[in-house]
mmCIF file of C-alpha atoms in Angstrom:
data_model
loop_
_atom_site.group_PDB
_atom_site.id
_atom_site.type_symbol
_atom_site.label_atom_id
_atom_site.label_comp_id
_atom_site.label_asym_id
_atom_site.label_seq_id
_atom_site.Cartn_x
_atom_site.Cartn_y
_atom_site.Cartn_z
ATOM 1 C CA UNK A 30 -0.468 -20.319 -31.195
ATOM 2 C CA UNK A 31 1.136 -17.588 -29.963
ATOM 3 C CA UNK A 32 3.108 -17.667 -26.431
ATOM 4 C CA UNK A 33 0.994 -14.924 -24.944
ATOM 5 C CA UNK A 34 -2.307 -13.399 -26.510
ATOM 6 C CA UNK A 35 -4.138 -10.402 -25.770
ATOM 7 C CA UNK A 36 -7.040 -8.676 -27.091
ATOM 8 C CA UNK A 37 -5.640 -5.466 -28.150
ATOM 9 C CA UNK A 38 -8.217 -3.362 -28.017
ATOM 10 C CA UNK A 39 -9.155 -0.387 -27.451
ATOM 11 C CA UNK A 40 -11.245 -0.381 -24.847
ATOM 12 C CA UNK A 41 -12.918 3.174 -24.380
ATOM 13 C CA UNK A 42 -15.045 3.183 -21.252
ATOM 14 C CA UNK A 43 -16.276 6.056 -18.952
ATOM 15 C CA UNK A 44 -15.143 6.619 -15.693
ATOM 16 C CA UNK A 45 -16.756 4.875 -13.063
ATOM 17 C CA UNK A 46 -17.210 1.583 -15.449
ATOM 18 C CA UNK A 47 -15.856 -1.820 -14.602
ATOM 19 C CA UNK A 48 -13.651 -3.164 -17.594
ATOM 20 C CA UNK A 49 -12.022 -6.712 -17.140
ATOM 21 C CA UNK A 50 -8.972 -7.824 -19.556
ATOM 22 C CA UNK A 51 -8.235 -11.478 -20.847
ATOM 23 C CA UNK A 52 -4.843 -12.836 -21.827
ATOM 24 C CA UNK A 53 -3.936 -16.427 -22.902
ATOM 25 C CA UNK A 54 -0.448 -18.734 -22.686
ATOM 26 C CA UNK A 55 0.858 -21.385 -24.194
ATOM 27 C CA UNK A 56 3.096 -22.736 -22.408
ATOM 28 C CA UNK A 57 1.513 -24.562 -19.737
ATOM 29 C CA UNK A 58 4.831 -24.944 -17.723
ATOM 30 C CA UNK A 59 5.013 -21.041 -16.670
ATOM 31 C CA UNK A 60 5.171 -20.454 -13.418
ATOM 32 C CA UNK A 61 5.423 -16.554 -13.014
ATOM 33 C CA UNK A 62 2.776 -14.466 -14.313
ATOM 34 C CA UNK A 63 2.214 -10.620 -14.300
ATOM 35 C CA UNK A 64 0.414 -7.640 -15.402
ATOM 36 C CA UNK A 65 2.281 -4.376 -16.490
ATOM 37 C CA UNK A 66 1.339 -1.202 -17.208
ATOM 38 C CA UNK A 67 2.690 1.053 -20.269
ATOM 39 C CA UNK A 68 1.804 4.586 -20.198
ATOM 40 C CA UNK A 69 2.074 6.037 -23.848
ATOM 41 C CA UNK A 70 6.170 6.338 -25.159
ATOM 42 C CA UNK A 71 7.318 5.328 -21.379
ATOM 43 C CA UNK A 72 8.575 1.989 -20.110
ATOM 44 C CA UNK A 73 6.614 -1.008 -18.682
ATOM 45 C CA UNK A 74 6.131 -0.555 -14.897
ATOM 46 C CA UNK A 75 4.817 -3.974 -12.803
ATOM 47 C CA UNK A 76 1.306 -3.046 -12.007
ATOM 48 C CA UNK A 77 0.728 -6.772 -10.210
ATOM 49 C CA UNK A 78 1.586 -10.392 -9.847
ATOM 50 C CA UNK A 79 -1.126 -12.768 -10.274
ATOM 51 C CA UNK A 80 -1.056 -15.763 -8.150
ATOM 52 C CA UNK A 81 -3.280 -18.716 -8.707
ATOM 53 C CA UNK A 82 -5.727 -18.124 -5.623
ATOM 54 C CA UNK A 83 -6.216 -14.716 -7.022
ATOM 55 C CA UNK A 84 -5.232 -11.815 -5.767
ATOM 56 C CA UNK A 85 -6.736 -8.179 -5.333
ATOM 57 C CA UNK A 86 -5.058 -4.694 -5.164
ATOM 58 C CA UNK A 87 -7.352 -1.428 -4.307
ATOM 59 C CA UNK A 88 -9.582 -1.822 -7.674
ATOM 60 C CA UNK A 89 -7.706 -4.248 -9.591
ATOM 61 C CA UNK A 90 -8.268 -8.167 -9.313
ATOM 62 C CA UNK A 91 -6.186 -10.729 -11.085
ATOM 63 C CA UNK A 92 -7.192 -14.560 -11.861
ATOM 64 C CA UNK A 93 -4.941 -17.170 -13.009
ATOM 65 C CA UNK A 94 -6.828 -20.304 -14.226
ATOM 66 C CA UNK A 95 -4.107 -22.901 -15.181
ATOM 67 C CA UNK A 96 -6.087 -25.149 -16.813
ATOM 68 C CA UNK A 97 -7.201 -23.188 -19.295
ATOM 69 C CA UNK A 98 -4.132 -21.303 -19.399
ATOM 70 C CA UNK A 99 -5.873 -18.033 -19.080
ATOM 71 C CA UNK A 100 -5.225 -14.788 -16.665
ATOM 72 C CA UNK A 101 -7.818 -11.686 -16.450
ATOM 73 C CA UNK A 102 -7.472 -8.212 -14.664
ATOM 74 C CA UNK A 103 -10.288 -6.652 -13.674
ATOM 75 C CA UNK A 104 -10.486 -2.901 -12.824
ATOM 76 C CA UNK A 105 -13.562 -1.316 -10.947
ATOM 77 C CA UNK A 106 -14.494 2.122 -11.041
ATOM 78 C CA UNK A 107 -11.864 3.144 -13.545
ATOM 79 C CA UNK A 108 -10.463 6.092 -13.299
ATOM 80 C CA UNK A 109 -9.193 8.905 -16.263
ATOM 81 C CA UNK A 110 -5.277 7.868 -14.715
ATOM 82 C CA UNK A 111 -6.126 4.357 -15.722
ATOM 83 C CA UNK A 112 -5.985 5.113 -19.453
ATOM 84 C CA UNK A 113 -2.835 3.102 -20.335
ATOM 85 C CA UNK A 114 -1.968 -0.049 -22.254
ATOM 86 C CA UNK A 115 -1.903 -3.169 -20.269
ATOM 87 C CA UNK A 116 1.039 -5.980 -20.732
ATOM 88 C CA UNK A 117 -0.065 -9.562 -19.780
ATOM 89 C CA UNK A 118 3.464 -10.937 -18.873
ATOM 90 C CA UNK A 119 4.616 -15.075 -18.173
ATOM 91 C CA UNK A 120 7.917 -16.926 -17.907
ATOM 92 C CA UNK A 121 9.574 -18.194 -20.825
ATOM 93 C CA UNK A 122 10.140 -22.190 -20.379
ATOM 94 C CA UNK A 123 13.683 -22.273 -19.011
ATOM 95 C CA UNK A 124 12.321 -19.677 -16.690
ATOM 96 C CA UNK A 125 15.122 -16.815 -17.279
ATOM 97 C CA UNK A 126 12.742 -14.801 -18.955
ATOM 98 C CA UNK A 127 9.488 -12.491 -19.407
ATOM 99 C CA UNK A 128 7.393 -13.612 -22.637
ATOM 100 C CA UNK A 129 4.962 -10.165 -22.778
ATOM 101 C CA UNK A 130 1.732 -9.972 -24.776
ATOM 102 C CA UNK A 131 1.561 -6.941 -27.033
ATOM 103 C CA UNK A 132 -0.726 -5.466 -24.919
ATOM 104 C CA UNK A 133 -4.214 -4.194 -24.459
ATOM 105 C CA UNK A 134 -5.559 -0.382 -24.872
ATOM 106 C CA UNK A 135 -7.230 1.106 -22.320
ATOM 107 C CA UNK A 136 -8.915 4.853 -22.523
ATOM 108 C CA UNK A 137 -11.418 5.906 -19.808
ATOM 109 C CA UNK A 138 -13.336 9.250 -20.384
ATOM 110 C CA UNK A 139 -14.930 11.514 -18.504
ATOM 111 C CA UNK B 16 19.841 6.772 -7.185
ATOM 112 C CA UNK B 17 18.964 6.759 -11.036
ATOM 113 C CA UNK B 18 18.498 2.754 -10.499
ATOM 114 C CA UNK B 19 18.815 1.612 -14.485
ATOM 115 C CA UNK B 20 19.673 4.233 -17.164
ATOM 116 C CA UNK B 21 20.198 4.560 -20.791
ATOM 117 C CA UNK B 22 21.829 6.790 -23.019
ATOM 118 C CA UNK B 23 21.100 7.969 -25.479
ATOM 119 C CA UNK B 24 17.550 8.850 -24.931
ATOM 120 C CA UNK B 25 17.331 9.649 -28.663
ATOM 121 C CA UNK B 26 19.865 8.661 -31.922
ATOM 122 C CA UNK B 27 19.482 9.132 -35.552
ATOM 123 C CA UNK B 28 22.162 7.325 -37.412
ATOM 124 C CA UNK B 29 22.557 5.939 -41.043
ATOM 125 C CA UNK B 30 21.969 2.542 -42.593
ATOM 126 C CA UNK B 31 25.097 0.981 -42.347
ATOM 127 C CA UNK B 32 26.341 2.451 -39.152
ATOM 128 C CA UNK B 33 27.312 1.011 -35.709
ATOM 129 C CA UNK B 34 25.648 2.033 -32.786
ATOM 130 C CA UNK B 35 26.159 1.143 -29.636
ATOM 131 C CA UNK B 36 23.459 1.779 -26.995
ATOM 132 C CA UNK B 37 24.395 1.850 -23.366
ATOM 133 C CA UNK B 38 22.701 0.333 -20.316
ATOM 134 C CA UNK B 39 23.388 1.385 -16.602
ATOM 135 C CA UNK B 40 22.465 0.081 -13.367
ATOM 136 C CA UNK B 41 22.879 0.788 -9.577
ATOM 137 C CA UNK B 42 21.161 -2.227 -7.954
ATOM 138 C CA UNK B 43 23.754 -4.664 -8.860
ATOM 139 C CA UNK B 44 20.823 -7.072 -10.432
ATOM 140 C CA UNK B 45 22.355 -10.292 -11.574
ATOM 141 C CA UNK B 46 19.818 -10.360 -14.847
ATOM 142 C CA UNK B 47 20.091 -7.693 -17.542
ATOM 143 C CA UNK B 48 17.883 -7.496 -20.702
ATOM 144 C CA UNK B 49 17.447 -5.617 -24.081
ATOM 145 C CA UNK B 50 13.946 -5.369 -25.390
ATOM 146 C CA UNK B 51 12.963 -4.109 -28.770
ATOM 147 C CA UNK B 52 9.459 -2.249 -28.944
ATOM 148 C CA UNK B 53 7.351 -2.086 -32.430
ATOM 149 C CA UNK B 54 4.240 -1.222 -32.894
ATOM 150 C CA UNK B 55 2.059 -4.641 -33.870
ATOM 151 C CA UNK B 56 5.152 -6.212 -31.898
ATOM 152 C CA UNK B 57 4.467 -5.635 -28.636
ATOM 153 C CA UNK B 58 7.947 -6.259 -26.513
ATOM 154 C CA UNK B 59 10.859 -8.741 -27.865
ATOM 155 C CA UNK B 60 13.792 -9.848 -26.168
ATOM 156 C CA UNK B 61 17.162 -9.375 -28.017
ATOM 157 C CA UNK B 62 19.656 -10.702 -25.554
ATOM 158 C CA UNK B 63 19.804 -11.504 -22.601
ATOM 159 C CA UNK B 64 22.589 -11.459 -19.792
ATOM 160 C CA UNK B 65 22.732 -13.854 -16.389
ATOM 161 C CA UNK B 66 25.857 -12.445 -15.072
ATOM 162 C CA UNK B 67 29.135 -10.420 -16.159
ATOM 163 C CA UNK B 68 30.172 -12.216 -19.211
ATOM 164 C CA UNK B 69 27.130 -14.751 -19.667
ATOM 165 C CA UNK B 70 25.016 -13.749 -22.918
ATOM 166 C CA UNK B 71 22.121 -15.335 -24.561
ATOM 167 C CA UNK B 72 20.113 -15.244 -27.715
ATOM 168 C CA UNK B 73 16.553 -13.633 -27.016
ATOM 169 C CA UNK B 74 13.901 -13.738 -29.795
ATOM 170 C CA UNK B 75 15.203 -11.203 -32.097
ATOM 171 C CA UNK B 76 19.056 -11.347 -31.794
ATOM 172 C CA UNK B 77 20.423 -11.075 -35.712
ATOM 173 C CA UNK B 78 21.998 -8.045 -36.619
ATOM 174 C CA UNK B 79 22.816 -7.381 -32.921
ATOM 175 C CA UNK B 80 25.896 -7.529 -30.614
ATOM 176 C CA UNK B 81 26.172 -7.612 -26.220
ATOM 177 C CA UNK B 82 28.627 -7.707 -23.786
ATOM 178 C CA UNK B 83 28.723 -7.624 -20.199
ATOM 179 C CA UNK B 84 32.036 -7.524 -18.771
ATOM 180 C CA UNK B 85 30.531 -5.402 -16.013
ATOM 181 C CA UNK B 86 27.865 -6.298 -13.503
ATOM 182 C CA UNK B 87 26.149 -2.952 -13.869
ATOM 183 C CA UNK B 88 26.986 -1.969 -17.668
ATOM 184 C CA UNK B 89 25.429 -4.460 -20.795
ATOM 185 C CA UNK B 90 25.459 -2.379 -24.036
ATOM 186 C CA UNK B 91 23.701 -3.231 -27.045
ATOM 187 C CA UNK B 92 25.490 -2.507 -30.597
ATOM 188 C CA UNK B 93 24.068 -2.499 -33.882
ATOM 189 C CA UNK B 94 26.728 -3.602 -36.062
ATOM 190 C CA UNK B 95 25.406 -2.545 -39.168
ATOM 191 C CA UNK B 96 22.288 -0.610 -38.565
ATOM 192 C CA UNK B 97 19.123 -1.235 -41.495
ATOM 193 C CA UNK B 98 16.219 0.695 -41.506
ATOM 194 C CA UNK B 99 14.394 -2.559 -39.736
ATOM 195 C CA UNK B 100 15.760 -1.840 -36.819
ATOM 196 C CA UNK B 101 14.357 1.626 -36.486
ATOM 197 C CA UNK B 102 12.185 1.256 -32.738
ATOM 198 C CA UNK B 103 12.101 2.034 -29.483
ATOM 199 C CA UNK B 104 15.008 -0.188 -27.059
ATOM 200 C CA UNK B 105 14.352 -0.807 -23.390
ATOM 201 C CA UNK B 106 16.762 -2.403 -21.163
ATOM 202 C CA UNK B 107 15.518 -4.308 -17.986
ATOM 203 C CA UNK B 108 17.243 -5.600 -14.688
ATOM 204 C CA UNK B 109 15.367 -8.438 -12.762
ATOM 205 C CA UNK B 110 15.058 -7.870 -9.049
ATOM 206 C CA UNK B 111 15.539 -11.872 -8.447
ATOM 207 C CA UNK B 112 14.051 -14.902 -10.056
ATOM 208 C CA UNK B 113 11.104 -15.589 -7.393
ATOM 209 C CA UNK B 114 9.526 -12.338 -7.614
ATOM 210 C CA UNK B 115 10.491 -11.791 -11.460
ATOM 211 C CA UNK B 116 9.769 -8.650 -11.571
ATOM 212 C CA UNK B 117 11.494 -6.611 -14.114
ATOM 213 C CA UNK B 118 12.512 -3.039 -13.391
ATOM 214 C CA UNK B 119 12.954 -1.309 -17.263
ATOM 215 C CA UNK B 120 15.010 1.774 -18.436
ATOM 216 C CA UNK B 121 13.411 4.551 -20.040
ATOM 217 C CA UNK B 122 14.237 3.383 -23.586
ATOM 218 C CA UNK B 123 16.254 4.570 -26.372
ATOM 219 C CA UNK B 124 14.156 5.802 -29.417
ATOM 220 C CA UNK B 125 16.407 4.909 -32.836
ATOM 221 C CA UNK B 126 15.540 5.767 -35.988
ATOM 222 C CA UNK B 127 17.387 4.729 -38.729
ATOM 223 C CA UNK B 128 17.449 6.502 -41.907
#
């Protein structure tokens, strides 16, 4: 299994639509976990932290759910400036580094 | 206040030449990283550096050299470039281990040829 897997997509929606992401670890002693955003030939940029009460930013919701090792991000009403590929991110096991998931594709139209 | 910069922005070398690609920071970050970007990849860490003069093996580290004998500086050499290693290379500062969150240069594309 691989440390951190994403579906990769792409995931062409319209604007306005509600699109949630899925991204599973496996190793069940990370304690950091993230979401980044990678806009096309530029460099990852934090987009949030996700916490395991969940936590909620303008449109975008993340969930952590230990057990199952699994983390989602949900974004409402997506907008064209959404399109982007989206990194699920945890802590390696000595906890020095970021383990990132290749990534999911994201293109909203109009 | 550039924060973390990398130069070149763009190289074409050779198979068998050294390159050397060069990380900068401003913040004064403990944590430095190189990241190699493929497509089918995703990210990998190369190396990684803790402080000035403390390296570490990432996931990808053969054919590749660091050094950090500078708080702000950690450049990345190919020794021996091969057509392999042809990708895009980010470098990354962390802002402090309970936040983790990585602040990433604007990458170096290389293309080997």
């Amino acid at each position: 299994r691989k440390e951190v897997e994403q579906d990769p997509g792409p995931f062409n929606v319209p604007e306005g639509a509600t699109v949630a992401f899925n991204c599973t670890y496996s190793n069940s002693a990370s304690q950091s976990f993230f979401w980044y955003r990678q806009d096309c030939r530029k460099e990852p940029k934090l987009l949030m932290s996700v916490y395991s009460s969940g936590n909620e930013d303008g449109r975008f919701t993340a969930q952590l759910n230990r057990a199952s090792q699994y983390i989602s991000l949900l974004i409402r009403d997506s907008k064209l400036s959404d399109s982007a590929t989206y990194l699920c991110v945890v802590n390696n096991q000595a906890g020095t580094a970021l383990i990132f998931g290749k990534g999911t594709t994201l293109s909203v139209s109009s | 206040d550039a924060g973390i910069t990398q130069s070149p922005r763009y190289k074409i070398t050779e198979t068998g030449r050294q390159v050397t690609l060069m990380c900068h920071q401003t913040w004064s970050h403990s944590y430095m990283f190189w990241y190699r970007q493929d497509l089918g990849h995703g990210l990998r860490l190369i190396y990684y550096s803790a402080a000035a003069d403390i390296t570490d093996k990432g996931e990808v580290p053969d054919g590749y050299v660091v050094s950090r004998s500078k708080t702000e500086n950690f450049p990345l050499t190919l020794e021996s470039a091969t057509r392999s290693q042809t990708s895009v290379y980010f470098c990354a500062t962390l802002a402090g281990i309970p936040s983790y969150e990585q602040y990433f240069g604007p990458g170096t594309r290389l293309t080997v040829t």
